[in-house]
mmCIF file of C-alpha atoms and ligand atoms in Angstrom:
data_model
loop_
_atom_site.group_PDB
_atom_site.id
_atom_site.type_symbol
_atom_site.label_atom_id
_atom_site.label_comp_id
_atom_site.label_asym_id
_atom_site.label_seq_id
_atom_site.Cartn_x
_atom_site.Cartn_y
_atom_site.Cartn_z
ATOM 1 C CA UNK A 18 -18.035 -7.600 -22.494
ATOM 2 C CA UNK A 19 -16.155 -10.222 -20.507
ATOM 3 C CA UNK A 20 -14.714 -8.693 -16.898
ATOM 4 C CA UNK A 21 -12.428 -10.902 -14.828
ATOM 5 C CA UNK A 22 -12.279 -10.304 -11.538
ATOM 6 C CA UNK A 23 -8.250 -12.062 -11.165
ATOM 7 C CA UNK A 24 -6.944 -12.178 -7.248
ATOM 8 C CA UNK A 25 -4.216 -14.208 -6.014
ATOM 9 C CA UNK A 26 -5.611 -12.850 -2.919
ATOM 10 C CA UNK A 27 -8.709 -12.939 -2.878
ATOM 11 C CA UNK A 28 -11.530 -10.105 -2.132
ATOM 12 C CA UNK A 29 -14.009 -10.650 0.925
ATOM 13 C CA UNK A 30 -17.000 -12.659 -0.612
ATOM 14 C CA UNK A 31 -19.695 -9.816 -0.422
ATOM 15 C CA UNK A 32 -16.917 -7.465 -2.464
ATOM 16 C CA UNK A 33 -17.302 -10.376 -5.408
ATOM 17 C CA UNK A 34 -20.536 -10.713 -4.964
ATOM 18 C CA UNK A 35 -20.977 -7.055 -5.293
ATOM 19 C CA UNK A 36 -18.407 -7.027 -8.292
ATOM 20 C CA UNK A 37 -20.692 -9.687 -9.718
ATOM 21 C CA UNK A 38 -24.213 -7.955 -9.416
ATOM 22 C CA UNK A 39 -22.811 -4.198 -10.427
ATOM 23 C CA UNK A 40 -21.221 -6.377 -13.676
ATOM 24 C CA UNK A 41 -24.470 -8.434 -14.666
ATOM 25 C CA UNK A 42 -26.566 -5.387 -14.275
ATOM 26 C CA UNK A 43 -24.520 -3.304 -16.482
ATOM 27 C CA UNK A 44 -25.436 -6.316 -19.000
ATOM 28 C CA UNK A 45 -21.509 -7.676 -18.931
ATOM 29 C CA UNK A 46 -20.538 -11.171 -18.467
ATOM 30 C CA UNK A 47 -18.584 -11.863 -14.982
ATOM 31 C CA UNK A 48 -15.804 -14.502 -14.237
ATOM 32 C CA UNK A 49 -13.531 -14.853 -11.279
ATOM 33 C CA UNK A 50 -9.917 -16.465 -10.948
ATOM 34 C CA UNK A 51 -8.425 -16.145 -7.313
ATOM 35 C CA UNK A 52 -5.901 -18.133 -5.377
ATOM 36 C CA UNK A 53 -3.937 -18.616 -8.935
ATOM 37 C CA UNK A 54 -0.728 -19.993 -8.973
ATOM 38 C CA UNK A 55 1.709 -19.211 -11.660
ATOM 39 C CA UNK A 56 1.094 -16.269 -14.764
ATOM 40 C CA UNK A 57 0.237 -19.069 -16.850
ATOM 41 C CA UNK A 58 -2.836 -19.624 -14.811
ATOM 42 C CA UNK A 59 -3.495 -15.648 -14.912
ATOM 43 C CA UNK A 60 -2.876 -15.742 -18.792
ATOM 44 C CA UNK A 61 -4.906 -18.444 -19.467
ATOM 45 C CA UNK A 62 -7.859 -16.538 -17.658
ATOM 46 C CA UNK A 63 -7.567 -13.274 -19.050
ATOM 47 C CA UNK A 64 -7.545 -14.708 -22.748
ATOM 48 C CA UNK A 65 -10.957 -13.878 -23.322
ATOM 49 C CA UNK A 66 -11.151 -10.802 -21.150
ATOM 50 C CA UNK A 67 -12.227 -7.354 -22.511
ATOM 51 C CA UNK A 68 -11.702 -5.853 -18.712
ATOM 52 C CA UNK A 69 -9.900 -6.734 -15.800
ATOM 53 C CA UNK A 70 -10.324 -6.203 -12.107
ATOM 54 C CA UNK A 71 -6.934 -6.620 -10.228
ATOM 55 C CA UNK A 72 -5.226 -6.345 -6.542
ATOM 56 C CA UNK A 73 -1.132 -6.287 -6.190
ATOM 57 C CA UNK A 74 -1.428 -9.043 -9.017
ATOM 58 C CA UNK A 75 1.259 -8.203 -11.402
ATOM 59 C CA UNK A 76 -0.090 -7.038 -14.941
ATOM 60 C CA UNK A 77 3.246 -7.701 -16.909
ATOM 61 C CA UNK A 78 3.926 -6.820 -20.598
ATOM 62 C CA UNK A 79 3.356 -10.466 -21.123
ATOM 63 C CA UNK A 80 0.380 -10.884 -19.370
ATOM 64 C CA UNK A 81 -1.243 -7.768 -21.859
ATOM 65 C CA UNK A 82 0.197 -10.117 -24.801
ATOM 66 C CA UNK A 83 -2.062 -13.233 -23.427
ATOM 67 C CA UNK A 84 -4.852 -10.234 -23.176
ATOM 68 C CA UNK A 85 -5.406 -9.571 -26.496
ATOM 69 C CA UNK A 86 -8.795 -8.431 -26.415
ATOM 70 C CA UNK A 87 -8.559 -6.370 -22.780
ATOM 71 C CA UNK A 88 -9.505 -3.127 -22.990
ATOM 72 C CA UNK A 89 -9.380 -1.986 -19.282
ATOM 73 C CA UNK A 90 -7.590 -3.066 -16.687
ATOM 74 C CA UNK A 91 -8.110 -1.504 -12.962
ATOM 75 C CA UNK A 92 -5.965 -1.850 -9.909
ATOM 76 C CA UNK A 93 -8.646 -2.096 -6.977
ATOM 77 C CA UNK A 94 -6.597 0.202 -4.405
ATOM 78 C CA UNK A 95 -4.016 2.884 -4.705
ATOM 79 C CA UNK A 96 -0.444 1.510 -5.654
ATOM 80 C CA UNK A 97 -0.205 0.458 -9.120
ATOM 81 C CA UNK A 98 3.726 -0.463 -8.906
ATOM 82 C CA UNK A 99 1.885 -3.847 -10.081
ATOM 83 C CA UNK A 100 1.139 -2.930 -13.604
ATOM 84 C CA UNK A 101 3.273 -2.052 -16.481
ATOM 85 C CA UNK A 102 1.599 0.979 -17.360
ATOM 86 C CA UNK A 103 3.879 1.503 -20.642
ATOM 87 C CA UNK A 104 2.762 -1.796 -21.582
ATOM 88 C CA UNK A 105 -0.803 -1.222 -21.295
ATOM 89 C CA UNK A 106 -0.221 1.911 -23.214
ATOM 90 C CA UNK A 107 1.475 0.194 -26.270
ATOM 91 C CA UNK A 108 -1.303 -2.225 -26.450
ATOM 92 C CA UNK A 109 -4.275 1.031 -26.112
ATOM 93 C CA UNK A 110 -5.245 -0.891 -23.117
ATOM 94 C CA UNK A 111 -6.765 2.104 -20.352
ATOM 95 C CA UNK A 112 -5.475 1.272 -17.027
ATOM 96 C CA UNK A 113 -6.799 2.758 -13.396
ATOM 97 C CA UNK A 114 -6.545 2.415 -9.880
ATOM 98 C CA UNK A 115 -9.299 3.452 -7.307
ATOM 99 C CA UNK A 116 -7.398 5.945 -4.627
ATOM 100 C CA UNK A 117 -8.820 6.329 -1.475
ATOM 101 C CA UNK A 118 -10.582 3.618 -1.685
ATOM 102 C CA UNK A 119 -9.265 1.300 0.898
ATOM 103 C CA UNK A 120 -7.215 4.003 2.747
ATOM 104 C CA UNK A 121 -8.730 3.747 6.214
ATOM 105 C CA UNK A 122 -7.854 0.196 6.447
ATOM 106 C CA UNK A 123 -4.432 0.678 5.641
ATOM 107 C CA UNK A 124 -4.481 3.684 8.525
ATOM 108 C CA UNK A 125 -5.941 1.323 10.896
ATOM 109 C CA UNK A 126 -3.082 -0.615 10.255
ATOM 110 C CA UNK A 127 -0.020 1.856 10.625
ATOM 111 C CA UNK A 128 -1.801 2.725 14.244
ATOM 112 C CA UNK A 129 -2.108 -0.864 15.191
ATOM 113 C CA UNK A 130 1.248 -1.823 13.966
ATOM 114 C CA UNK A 131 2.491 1.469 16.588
ATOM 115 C CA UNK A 132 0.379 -0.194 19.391
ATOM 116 C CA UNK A 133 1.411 -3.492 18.846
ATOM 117 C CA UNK A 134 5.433 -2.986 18.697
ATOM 118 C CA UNK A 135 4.885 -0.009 21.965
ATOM 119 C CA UNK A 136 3.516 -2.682 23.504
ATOM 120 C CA UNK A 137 6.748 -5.639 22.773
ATOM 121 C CA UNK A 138 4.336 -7.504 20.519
ATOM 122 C CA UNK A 139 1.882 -8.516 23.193
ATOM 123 C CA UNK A 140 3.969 -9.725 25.442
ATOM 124 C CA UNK A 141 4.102 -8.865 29.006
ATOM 125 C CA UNK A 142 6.450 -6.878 29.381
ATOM 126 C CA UNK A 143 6.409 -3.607 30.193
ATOM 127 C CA UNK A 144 5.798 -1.349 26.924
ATOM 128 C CA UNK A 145 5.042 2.264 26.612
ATOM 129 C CA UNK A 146 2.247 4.160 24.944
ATOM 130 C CA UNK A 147 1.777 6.004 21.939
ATOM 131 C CA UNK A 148 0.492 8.925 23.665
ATOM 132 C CA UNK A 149 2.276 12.171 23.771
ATOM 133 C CA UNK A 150 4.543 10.490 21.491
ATOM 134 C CA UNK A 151 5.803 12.458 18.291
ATOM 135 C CA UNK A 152 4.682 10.504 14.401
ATOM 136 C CA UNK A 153 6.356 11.717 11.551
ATOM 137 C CA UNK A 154 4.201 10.844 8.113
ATOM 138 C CA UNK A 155 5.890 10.409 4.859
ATOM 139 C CA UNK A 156 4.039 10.908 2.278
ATOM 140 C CA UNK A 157 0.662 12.521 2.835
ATOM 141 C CA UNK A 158 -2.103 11.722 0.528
ATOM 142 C CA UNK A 159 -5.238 9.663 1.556
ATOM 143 C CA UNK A 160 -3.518 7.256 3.562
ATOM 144 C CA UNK A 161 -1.207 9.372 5.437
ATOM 145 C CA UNK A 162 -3.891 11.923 6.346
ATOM 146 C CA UNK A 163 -6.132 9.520 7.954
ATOM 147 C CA UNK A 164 -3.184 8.527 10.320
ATOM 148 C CA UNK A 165 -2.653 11.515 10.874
ATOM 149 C CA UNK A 166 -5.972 12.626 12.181
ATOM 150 C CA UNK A 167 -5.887 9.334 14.215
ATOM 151 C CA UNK A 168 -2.499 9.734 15.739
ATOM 152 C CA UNK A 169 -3.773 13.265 16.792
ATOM 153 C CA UNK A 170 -7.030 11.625 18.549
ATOM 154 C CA UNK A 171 -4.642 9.413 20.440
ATOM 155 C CA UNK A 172 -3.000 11.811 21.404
ATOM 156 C CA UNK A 173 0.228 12.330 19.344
ATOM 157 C CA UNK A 174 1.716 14.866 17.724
ATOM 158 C CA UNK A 175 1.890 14.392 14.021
ATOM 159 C CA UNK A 176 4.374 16.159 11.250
ATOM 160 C CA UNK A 177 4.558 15.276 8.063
ATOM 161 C CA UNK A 178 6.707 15.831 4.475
ATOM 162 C CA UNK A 179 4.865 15.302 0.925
ATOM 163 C CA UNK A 180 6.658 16.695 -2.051
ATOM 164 C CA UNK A 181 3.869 17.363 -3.825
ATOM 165 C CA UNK A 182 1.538 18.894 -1.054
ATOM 166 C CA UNK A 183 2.449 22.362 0.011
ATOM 167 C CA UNK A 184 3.259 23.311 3.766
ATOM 168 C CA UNK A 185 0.166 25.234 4.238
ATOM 169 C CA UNK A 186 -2.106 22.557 3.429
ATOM 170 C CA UNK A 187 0.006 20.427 5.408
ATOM 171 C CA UNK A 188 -0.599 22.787 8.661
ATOM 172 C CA UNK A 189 -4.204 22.625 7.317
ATOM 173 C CA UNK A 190 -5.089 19.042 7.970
ATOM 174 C CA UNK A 191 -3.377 19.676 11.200
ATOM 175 C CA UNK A 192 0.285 18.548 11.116
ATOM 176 C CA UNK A 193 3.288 19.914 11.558
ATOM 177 C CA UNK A 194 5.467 20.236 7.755
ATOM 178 C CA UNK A 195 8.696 19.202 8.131
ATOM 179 C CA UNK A 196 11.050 21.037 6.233
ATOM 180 C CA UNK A 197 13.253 17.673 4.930
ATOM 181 C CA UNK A 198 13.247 14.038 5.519
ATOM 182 C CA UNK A 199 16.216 14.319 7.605
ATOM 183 C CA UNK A 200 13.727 16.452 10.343
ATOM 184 C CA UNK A 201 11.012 14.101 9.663
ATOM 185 C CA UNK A 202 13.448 11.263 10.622
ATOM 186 C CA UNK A 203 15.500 12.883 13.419
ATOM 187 C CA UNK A 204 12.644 14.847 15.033
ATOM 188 C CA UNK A 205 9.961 12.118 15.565
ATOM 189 C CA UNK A 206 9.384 8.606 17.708
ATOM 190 C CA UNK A 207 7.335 6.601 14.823
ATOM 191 C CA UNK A 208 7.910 7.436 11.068
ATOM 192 C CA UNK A 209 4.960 5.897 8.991
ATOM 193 C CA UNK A 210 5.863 5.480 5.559
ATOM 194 C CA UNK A 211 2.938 6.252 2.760
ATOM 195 C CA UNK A 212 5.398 6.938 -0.447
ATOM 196 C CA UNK A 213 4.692 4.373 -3.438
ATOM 197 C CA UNK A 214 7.156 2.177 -5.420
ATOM 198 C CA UNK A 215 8.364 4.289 -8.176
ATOM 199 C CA UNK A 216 12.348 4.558 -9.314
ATOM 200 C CA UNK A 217 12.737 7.566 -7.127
ATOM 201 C CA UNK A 218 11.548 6.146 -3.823
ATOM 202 C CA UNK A 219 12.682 2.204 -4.151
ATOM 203 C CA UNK A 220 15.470 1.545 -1.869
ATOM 204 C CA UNK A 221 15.159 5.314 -0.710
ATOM 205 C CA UNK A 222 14.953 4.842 3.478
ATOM 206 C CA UNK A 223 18.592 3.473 3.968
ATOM 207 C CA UNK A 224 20.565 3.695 7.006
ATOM 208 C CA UNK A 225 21.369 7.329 7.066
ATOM 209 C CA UNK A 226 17.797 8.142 7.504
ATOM 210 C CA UNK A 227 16.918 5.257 9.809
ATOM 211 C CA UNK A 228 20.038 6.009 12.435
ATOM 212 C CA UNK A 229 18.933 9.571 12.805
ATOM 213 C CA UNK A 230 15.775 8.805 14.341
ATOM 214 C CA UNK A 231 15.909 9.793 18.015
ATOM 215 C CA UNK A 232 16.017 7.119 20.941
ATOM 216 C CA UNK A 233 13.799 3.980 20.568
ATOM 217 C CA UNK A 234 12.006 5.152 17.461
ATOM 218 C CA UNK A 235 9.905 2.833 15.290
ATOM 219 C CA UNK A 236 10.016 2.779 11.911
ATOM 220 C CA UNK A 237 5.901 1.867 10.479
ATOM 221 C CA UNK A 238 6.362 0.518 7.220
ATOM 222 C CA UNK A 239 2.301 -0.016 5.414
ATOM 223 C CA UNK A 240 3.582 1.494 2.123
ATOM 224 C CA UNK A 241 5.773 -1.207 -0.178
ATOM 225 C CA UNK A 242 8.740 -3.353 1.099
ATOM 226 C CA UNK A 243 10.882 -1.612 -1.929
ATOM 227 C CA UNK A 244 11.118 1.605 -0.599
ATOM 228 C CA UNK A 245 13.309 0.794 2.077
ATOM 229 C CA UNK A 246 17.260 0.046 1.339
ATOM 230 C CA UNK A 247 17.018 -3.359 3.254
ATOM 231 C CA UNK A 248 20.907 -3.995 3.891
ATOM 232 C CA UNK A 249 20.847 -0.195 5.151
ATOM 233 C CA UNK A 250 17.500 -1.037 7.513
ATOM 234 C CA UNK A 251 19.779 -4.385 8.902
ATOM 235 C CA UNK A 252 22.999 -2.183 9.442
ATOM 236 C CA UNK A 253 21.049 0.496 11.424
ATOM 237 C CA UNK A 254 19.206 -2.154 13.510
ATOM 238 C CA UNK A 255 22.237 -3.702 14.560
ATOM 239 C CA UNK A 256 24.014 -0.391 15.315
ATOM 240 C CA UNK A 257 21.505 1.100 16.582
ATOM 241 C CA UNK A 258 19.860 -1.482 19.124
ATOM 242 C CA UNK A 259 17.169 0.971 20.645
ATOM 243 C CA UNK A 260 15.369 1.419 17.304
ATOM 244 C CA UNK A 261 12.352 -0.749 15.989
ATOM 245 C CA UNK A 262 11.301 -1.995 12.405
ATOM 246 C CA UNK A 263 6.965 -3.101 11.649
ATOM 247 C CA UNK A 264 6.170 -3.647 7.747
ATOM 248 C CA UNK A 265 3.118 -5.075 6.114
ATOM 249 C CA UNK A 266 5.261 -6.766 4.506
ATOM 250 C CA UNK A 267 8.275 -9.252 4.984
ATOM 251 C CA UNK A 268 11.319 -7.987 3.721
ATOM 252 C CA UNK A 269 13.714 -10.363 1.825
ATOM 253 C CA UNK A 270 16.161 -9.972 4.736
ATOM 254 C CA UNK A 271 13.044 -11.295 7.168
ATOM 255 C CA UNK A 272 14.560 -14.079 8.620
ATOM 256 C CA UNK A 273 17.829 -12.845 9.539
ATOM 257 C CA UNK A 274 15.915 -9.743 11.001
ATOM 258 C CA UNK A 275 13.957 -12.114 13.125
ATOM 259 C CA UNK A 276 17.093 -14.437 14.292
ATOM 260 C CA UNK A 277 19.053 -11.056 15.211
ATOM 261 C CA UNK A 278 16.530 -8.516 16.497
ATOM 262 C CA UNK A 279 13.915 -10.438 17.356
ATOM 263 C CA UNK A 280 10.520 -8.646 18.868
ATOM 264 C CA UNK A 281 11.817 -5.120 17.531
ATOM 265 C CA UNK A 282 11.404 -6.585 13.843
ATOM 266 C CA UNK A 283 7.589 -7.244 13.091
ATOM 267 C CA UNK A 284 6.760 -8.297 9.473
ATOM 268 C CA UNK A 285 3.380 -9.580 7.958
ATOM 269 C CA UNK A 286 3.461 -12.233 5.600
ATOM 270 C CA UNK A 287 1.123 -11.285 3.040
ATOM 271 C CA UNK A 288 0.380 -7.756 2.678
ATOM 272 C CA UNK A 289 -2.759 -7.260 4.828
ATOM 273 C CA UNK A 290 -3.042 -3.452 4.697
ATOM 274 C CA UNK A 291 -5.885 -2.980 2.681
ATOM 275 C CA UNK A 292 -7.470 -6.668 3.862
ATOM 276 C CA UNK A 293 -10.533 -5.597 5.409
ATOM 277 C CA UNK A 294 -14.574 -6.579 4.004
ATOM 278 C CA UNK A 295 -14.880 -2.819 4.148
ATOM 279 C CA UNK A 296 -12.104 -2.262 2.155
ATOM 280 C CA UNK A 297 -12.595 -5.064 -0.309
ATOM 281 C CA UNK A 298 -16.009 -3.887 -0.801
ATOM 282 C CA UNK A 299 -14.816 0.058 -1.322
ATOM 283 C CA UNK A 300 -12.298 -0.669 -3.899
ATOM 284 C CA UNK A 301 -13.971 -3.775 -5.922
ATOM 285 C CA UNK A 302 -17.234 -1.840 -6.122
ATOM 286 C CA UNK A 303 -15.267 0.939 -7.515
ATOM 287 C CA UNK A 304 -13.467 -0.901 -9.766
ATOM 288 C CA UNK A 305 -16.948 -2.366 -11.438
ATOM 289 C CA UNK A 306 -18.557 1.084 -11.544
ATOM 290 C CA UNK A 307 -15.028 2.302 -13.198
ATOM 291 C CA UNK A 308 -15.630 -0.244 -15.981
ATOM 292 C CA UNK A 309 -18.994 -0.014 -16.228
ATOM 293 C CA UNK A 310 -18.610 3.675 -16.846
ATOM 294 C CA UNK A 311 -15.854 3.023 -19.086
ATOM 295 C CA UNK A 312 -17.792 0.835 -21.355
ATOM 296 C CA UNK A 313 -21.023 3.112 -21.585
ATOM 297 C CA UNK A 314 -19.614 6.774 -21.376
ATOM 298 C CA UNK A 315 -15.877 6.490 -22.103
ATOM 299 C CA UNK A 316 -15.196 7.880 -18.838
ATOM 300 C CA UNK A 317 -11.471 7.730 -17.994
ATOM 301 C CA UNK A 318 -11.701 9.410 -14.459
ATOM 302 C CA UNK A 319 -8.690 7.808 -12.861
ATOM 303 C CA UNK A 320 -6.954 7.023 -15.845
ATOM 304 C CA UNK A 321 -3.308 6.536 -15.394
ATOM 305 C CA UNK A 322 -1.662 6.169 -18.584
ATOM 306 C CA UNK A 323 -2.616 9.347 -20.509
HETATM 307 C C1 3PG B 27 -2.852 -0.622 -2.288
HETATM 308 O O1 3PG B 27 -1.894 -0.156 -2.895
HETATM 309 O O2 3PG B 27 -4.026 -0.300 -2.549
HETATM 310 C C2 3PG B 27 -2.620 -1.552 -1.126
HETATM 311 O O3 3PG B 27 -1.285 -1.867 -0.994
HETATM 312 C C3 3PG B 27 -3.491 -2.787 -1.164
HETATM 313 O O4 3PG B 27 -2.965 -3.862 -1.894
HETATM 314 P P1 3PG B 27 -3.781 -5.228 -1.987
HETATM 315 O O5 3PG B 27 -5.001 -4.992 -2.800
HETATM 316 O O6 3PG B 27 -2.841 -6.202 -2.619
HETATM 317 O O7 3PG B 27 -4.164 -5.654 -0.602
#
C-alpha cells in the first residue's frame, strides 16, 4: 500500500522520518508532498494513494474524486473541520484524527499567548501578571484540561463550561463549572477558547459574549478563527477599549484590527498551535501506527465517520 504523507505545512523532519520508518517496516511504500501549492498539486499526489496522512490540509469531495484508490485518510491532530467526512463516507474511504496527540503544545500556547499580551507584547511597558488572575476555559477536552492544570500552577483560578462533560468531572480536574457561557464570559479575566469548527460553534463568540467580559479581559483564541463572529469581535473592541483579542490565527478582519487596536490585537500568521517537534512527532507517529493497524487488523479506533 501507497501512504502519502501530504503537508502544506510541513511536519518537523524526525516526525517524517519517523512516519517513514513505522511505514517501510509495516512493508508499505512511503511518499511525501509538503509545501504544495494549489489542490491540483495535492490531487496529483494522492492519485496513487491507498492512505493518507494529513494536517489542516483540506480533504475536499474533490480531492477523494482524484483519490480513487485511498482507503484511509487521517488528520494528524484533533480538529478535522478540514475533511469532508460525508465525502469520505460516500466514497467507503475510513477517515481519523489522532486526539490528544499534540494537545500540550497547543496548551503551551494559550498560556504563552496570556503572558505575552499581560505583558503589552514585549514591550516595556508596564504589564500585569497572570497570577491571581481568573481563566475561563471553553470547551474542556484534552486541550482545555491541560491549560487548565497549568493556569492553576501559575497561579490562576480556572472555570470552565463543556457541554458534553458533566459539572462533577469538571470540579474533578479541578475547575470551577460555570453554569452558562454568559458566566464563563462575564466572570473571568482570560477566556481560552478550545470548541472546534462545526455549524453550531462557527461564528458563535460575537459581541454579546465578548462585551460582557469584565475590565481588561483577554480573549485567547488557539481553537479555529471560525468560531468567533469577527464583525461582532471588531464592534466590541472598539466599544469596549479595555478588552484584548490573541488568536493562532489571523482573522480576515486582521489588518483593520491591527491599524485600530493595535498591541491589544495579537494574531499568528500560520496556525502554530500544534507546531512543535514534540508534537509533530506525537501525532505523525500516530497517524502511521493508525494505518498500519488499519491495514493489518481492520482496526478503526478513532474512526470518525461511522
Ligand atoms: C489540530 O486541530 O490538531 C490543530 O489545530 C493543529 O493543526 P495543524 O496540524 O494544522 O498544526
Amino acid at each position: 500500500m501507497k501512504v502519502l504523507v501530504a503537508t502544506e505545512k510541513p511536519f518537523a523532519a524526525a516526525a517524517v522520518k519517523g512516519i517513514k520508518d513505522i511505514v517501510e517496516a509495516a512493508g508499505h511504500e512511503f511518499a511525501l508532498l509538503e509545501k504544495y501549492t494549489s489542490e491540483d498539486e495535492l490531487k496529483a499526489a494522492a492519485a496513487d494513494a491507498d492512505a493518507m496522512i494529513v494536517r489542516s490540509d483540506k480533504v475536499t469531495a474533490g480531492v477523494l474524486e482524484a483519490a480513487s484508490r485511498l482507503k484511509i485518510v487521517v488528520r494528524a491532530g484533533a480538529g478535522y473541520d478540514n475533511l469532508d467526512l460525508p465525502a469520505c463516507t460516500a466514497r467507503k474511504v475510513v477517515a481519523m484524527n489522532t486526539p490528544g496527540q499534540n494537545s500540550n503544545a497547543v496548551a503551551e500556547l494559550a498560556i504563552a499567548m496570556m503572558i505575552f499580551m499581560s505583558r503589552g507584547q514585549f514591550t516595556p511597558a508596564t504589564g500585569t501578571e497572570i497570577m491571581g488572575r481568573r481563566l475561563g476555559i471553553q470547551a474542556f477536552g484534552n486541550v482545555g484540561r491541560l491549560v487548565g492544570a497549568k493556569a492553576e500552577a501559575l497561579g490562576m483560578s480556572v472555570m470552565a463550561i463543556d457541554p458534553f462533560i458533566p459539572a462533577e468531572k469538571i470540579r474533578e480536574a479541578g475547575a470551577e463549572p460555570a453554569s452558562d457561557l454568559k458566566e464563563l464570559y462575564s466572570s473571568c479575566d482570560f477566556v481560552s477558547v478550545h470548541i472546534p469548527a462545526t455549524p453550531e460553534t462557527i461564528g458563535s463568540i460575537g459581541y454579546e459574549l465578548i462585551t460582557s467580559m469584565p475590565k481588561g479581559a483577554t480573549l485567547v483564541n488557539t481553537a479555529r478563527k471560525e468560531v468567533i463572529d469577527e464583525a461582532g469581535l471588531e464592534k466590541a473592541l472598539e466599544d469596549r477599549p479595555d478588552l484584548k483579542y490573541v488568536t493562532d490565527v489571523a482573522p480576515s478582519n486582521i489588518e483593520s484590527l491591527k491599524e485600530k487596536f493595535g498591541t491589544r490585537v495579537f494574531a499568528t500568521s500560520k496556525k502554530m498551535g500544534a507546531q512543535t517537534a514534540e508534537a509533530n512527532i506525537n501525532a505523525g507517529l500516530a497517524a502511521a501506527r493508525q494505518i498500519v493497524d488499519y491495514f493489518a487488523t481492520g482496526c478503526t479506533r478513532f474512526q470518525l465517520n461511522r
